[in-house]
Coordinates of C-alpha atoms in Angstrom, one line a residue:
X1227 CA 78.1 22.2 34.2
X1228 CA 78.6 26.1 33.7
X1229 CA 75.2 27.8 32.1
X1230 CA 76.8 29.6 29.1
X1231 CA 73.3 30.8 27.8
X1232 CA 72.6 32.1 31.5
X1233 CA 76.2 33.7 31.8
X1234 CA 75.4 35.3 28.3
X1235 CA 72.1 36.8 29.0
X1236 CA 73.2 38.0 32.3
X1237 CA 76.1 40.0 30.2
X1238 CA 73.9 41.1 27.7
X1239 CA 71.7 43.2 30.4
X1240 CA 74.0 44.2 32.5
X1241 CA 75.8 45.9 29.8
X1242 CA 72.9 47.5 28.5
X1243 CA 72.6 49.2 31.8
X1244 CA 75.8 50.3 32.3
X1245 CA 76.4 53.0 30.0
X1246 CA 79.8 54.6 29.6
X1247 CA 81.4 57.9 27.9
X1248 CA 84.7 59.7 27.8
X1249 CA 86.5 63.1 27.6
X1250 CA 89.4 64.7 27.7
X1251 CA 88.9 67.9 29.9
X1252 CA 91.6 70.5 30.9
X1253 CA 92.0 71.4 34.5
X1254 CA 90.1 74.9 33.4
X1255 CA 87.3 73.3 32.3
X1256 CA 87.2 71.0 35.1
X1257 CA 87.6 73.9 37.7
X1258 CA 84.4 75.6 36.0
X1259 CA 82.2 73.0 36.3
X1260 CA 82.7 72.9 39.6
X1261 CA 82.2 76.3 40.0
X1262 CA 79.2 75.8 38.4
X1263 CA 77.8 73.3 40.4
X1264 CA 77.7 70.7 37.7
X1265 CA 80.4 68.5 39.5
X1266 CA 79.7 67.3 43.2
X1267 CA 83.1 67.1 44.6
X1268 CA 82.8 65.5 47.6
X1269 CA 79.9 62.7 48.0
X1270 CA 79.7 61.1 51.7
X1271 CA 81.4 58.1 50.8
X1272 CA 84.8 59.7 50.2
X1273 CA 84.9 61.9 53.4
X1274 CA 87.0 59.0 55.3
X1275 CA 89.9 59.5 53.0
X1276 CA 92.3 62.5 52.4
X1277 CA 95.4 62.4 51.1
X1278 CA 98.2 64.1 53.6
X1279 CA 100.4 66.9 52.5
X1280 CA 103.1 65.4 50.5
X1281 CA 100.4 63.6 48.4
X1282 CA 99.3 66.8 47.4
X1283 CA 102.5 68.3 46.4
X1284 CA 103.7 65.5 44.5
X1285 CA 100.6 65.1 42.5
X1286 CA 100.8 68.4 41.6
X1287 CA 104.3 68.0 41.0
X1288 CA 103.4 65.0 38.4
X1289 CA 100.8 67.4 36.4
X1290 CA 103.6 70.0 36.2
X1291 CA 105.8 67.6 34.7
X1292 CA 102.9 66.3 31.9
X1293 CA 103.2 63.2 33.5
X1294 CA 99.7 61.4 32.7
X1295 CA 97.2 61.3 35.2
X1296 CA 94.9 58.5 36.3
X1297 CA 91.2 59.2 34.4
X1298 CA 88.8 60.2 37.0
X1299 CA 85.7 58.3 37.6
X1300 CA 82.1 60.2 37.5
X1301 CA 78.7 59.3 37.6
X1302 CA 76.2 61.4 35.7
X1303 CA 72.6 62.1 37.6
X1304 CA 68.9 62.4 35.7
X1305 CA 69.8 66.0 35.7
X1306 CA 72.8 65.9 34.1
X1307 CA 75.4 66.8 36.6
X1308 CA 78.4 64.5 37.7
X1309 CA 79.1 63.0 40.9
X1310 CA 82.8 62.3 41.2
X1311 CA 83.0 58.4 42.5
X1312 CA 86.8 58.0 41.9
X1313 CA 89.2 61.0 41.8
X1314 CA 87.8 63.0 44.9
X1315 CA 91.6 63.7 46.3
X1316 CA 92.7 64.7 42.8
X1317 CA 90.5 67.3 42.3
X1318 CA 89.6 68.3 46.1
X1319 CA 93.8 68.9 45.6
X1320 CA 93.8 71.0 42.5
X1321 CA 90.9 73.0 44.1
X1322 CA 92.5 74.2 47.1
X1323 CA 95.6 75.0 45.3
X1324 CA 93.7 77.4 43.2
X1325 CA 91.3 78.7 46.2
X1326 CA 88.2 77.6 44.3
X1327 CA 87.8 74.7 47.0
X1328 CA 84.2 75.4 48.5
X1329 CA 85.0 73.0 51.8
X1330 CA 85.5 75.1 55.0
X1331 CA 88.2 72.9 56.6
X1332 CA 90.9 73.2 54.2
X1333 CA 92.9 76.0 54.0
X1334 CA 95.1 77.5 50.9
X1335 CA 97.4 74.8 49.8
X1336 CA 101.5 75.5 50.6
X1337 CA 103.5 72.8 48.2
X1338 CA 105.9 70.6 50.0
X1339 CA 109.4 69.5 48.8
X1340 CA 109.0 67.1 45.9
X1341 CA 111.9 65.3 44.2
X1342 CA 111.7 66.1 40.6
X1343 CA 111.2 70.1 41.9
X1344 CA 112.6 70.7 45.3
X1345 CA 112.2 74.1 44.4
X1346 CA 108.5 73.9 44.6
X1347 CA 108.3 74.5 48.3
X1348 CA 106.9 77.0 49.9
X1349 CA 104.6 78.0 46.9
X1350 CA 101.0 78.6 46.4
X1351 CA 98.7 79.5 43.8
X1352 CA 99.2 83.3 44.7
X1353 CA 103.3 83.1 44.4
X1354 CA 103.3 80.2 41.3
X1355 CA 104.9 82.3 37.9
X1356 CA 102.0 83.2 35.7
X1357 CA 103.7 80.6 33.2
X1358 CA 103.2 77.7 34.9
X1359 CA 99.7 78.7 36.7
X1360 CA 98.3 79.0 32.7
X1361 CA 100.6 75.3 32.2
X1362 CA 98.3 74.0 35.0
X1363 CA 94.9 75.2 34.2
X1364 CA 95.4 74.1 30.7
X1365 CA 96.8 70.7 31.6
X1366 CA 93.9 67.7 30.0
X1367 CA 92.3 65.2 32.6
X1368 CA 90.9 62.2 31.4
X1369 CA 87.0 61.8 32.7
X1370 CA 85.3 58.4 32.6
X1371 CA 81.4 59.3 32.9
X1372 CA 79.4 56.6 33.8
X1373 CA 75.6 56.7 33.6
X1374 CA 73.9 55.2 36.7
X1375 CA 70.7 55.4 38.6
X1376 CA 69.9 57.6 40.9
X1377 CA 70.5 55.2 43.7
X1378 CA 72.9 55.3 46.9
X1379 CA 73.2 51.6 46.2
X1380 CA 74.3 51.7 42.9
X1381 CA 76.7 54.3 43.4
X1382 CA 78.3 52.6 45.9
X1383 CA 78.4 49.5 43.7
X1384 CA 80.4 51.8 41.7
X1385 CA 82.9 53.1 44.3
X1386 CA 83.3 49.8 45.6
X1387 CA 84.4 48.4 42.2
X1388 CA 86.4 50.9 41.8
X1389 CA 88.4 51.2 45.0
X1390 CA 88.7 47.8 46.1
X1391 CA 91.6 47.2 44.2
X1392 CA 93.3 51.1 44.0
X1393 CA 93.1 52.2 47.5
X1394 CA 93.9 48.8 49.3
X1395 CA 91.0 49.4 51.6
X1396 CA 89.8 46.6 53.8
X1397 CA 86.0 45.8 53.5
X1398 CA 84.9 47.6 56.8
X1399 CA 86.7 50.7 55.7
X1400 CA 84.4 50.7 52.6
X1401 CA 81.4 49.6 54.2
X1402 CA 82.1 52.4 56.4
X1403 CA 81.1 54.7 53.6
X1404 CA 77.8 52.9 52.7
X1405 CA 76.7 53.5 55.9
X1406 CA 77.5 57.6 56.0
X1407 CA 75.7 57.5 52.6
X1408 CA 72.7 55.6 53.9
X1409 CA 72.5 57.7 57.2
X1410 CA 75.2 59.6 59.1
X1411 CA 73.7 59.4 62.7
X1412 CA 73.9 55.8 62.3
X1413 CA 77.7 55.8 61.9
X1414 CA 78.8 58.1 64.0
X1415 CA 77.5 56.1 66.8
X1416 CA 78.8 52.8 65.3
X1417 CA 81.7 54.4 65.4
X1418 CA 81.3 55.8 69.1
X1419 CA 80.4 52.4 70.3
X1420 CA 83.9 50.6 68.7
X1421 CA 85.5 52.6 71.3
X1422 CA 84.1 51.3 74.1
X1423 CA 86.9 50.1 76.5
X1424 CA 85.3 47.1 77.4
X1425 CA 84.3 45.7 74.5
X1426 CA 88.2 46.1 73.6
X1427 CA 89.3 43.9 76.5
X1428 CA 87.2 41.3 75.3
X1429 CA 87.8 41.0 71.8
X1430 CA 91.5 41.9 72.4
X1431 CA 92.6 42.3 68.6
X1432 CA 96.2 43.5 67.4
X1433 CA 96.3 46.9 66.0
X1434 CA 96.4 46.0 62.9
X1435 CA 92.7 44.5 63.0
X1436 CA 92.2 47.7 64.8
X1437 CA 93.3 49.8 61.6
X1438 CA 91.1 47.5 59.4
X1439 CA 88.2 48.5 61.2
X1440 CA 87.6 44.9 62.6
X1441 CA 86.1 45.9 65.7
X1442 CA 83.0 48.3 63.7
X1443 CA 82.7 44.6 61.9
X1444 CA 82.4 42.8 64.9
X1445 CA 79.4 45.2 65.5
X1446 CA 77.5 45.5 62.6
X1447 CA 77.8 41.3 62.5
X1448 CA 76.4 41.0 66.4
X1449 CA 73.6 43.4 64.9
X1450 CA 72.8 41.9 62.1
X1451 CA 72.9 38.3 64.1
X1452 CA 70.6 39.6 66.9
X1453 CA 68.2 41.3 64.8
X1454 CA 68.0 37.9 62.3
X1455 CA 65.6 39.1 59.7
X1456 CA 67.5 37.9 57.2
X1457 CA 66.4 36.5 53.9
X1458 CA 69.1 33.7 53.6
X1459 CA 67.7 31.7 50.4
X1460 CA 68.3 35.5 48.7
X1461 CA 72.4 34.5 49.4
X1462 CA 74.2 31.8 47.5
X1463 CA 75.9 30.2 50.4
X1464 CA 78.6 28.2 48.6
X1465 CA 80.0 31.8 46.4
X1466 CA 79.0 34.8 48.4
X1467 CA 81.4 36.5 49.8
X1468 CA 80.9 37.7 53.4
X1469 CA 81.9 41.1 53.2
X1470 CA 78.6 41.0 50.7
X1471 CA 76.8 39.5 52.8
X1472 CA 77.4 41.9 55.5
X1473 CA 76.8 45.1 53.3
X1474 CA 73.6 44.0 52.1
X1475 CA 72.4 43.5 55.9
X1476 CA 74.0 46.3 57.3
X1477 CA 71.9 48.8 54.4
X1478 CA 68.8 46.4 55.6
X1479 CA 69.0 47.1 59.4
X1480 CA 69.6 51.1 58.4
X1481 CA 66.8 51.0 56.4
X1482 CA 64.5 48.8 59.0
X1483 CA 62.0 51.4 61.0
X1484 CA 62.2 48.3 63.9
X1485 CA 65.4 48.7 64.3
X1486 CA 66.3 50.5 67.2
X1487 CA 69.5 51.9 66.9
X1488 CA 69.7 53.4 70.5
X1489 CA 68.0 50.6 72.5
X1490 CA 70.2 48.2 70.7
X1491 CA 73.4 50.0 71.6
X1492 CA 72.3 50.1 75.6
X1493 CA 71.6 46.1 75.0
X1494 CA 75.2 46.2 73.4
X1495 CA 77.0 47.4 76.5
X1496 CA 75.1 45.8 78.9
X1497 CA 76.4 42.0 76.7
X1498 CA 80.1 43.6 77.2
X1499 CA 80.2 44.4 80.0
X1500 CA 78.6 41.2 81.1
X1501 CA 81.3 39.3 79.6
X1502 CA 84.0 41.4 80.4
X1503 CA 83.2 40.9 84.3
X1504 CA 82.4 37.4 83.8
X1505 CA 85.5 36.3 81.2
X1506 CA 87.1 39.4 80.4
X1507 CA 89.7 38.7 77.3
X1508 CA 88.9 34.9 77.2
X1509 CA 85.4 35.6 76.4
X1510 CA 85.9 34.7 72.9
X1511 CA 89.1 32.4 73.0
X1512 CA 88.3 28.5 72.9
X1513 CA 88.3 26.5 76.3
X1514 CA 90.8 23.8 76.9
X1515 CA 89.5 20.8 79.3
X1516 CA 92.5 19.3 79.5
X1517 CA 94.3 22.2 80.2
X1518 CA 91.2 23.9 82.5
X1519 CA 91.9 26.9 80.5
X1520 CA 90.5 29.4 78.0
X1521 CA 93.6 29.9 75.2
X1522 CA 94.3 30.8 71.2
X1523 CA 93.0 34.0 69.5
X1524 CA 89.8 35.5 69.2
X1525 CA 87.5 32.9 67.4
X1526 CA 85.0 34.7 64.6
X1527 CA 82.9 31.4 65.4
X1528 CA 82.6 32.0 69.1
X1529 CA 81.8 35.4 69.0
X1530 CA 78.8 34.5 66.6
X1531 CA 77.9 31.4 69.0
X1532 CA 77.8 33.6 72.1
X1533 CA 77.0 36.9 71.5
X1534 CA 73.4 36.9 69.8
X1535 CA 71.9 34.2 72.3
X1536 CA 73.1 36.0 75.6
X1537 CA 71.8 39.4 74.4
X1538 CA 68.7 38.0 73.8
X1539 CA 68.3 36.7 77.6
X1540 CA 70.0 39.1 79.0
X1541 CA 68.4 39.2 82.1
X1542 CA 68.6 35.1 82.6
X1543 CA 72.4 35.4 82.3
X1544 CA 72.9 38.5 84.6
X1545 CA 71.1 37.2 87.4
X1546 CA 73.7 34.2 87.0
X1547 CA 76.4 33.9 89.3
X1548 CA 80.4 33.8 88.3
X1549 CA 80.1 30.1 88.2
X1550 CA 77.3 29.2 86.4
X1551 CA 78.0 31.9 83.7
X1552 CA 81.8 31.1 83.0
X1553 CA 80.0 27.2 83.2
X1554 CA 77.4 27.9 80.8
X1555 CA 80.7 29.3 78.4
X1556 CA 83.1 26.1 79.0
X1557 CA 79.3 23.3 78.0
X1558 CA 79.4 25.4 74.8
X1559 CA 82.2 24.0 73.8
X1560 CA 81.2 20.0 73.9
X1561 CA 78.0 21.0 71.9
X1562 CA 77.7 19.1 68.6
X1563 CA 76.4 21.6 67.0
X1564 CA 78.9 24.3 68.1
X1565 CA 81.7 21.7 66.4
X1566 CA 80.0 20.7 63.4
X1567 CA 79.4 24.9 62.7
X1568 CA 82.6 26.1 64.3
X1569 CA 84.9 23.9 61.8
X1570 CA 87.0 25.7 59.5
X1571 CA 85.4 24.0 56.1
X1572 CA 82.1 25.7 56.7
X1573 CA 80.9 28.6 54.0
X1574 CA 81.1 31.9 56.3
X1575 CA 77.3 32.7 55.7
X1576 CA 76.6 29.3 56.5
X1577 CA 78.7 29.7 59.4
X1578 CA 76.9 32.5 60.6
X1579 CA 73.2 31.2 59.6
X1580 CA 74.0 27.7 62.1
X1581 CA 75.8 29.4 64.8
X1582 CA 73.8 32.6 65.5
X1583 CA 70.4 29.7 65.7
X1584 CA 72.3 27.7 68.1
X1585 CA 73.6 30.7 70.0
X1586 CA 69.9 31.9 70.5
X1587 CA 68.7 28.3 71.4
X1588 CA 71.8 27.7 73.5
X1589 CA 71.7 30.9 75.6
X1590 CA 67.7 30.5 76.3
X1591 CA 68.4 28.8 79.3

């Protein structure tokens, strides 16, 4: 039966921590504060995402117009200045339109066509009439302020919350920005590594997957399965979600002085190109014995069965000819365990618990 005492008291604190305000500000204002250095425009986690030139124009078209804006989202720091977690291309747009925009890599702002004022085009702050520059700057913002700690984590609590739903992200794309908060080097060479031509032979995904990010996700999940420290009684198995689950493991490995990013990446490549010589774009498609062939999609399942064990005994399986590898692949697949975990009812953390043990158990011989 559902806890309603527990489900209350859980409320009740996490409310008290989560502490809230509201304004009204005028574009004016708002420009100021930057200007002040009281608002941090552009925090790590929103540098993946700019809107492209038309966005601009007709947003800018829209506060014109007095048609209402979406509130902004920021969260206020121990010392008092604001971090903007939701409303970066907003105000990174109004910026460079007025020339107050500090970034480097964005130039003065020409408006586009729009279809409420096709007349717009070609304008910029410098050419605007007087009238409607003064229209502009005095046009009112809503600001949501939202008092947090002063915690990458939490914050990107907050921009996940936030963005899941308004951006129609997919869960790599925003775990991509935990990860340039946590520590740049470590993406850039995540996202390096996705690139690799090999490993996209073998996992041979549609584009779309590719535009999702699926293949950084592949990564971070071989990673997280090879490295196994992971504190699975801390999950609920039967409710977490897996992009949670991955998140919390990937900040964990970042954060983990044993984990050697650069060694592990050399390992990486040397499991690709293993099984792209060995299997090439069946490497992770289900064998058929009746058929004697490898068929279907790329399995999530077999990719957690095989990878982690082979990269651990690396060595054992290179020294392995043609024959014995590709038949060490095809016994996998009448392995109870393999079945029972592989099946389509299992939790995905449990999933990925079972089959990364048996992969490491599996490939030690």
């Amino acid at each position: 039966m559902p806890d309603e005492q527990s489900l209350l008291n859980e409320l009740s604190r996490e409310k008290s921590i989560i502490k809230t305000d509201s304004y009204s500000m005028s574009i004016g204002e708002i420009i100021n504060l930057y200007k002040d250095n009281e608002l941090q425009l552009d925090p790590a986690y929103q540098r993946l995402f700019r809107w492209k030139e038309d966005q601009k124009s007709k947003f800018i078209e829209s506060i014109l117009l007095g048609i209402p804006i979406p509130p902004i989202f920021v969260a206020q720091k121990g010392d008092g200045t604001w971090s903007i977690v939701d409303g970066v291309q907003r105000i990174s747009t109004i910026l460079q339109l007025t020339g107050d925009l500090k970034s480097g890599d964005l130039g003065p702002l020409t408006l586009g066509t729009t279809r409420k004022l096709p007349s717009l085009e070609g304008f910029t702050w410098n050419t605007l009439p007087t009238d409607l520059k003064r229209t502009f700057r005095r046009s009112k913002l809503g600001v949501n302020i939202i008092l947090t700690e002063n915690s990458i984590q939490s914050q990107y609590e907050l921009f996940q919350r936030l963005n899941t739903g308004g951006l129609n992200l997919e869960p790599q794309e925003i775990r991509n920005c935990l990860i340039i908060m946590l520590k740049p080097d470590f993406y850039q060479k995540i996202n390096r590594l996705k690139k690799y031509s090999n490993f996209l032979e073998i996992i041979s995904i549609n584009k779309r997957k590719l535009r999702e990010e699926y293949h950084m996700e592949l990564i971070l999940r071989y990673f997280i399965g090879r490295f196994n420290e992971i504190d699975y009684d801390s999950y609920r198995m039967s409710s977490t979600h897996l992009s949670e689950f991955i998140d919390k493991e990937t900040a964990r490995l970042i954060e983990n002085e044993n984990f050697d990013l650069d060694a592990e990446i050399i390992l990486f490549k040397r499991l690709v190109d293993l099984l792209k010589d060995n299997l090439g774009e069946s490497s992770f498609k289900k064998y058929n014995f009746q058929k004697d062939t490898f068929e279907g999609q790329f399995s999530n399942a077999i990719f957690e069965s095989i990878c982690a064990g082979i990269a651990d005994n690396i060595d054992l399986h290179e020294a392995k000819t043609n024959e014995e590898f590709v038949e060490k692949i095809k016994n996998m697949y009448q392995e109870q365990e393999f079945n029972t975990y592989s099946n389509r009812g299992i939790k995905a953390i449990q999933r990925f618990k079972e089959l990364n043990s048996f992969s490491k158990a599996y490939f030690s011989s």
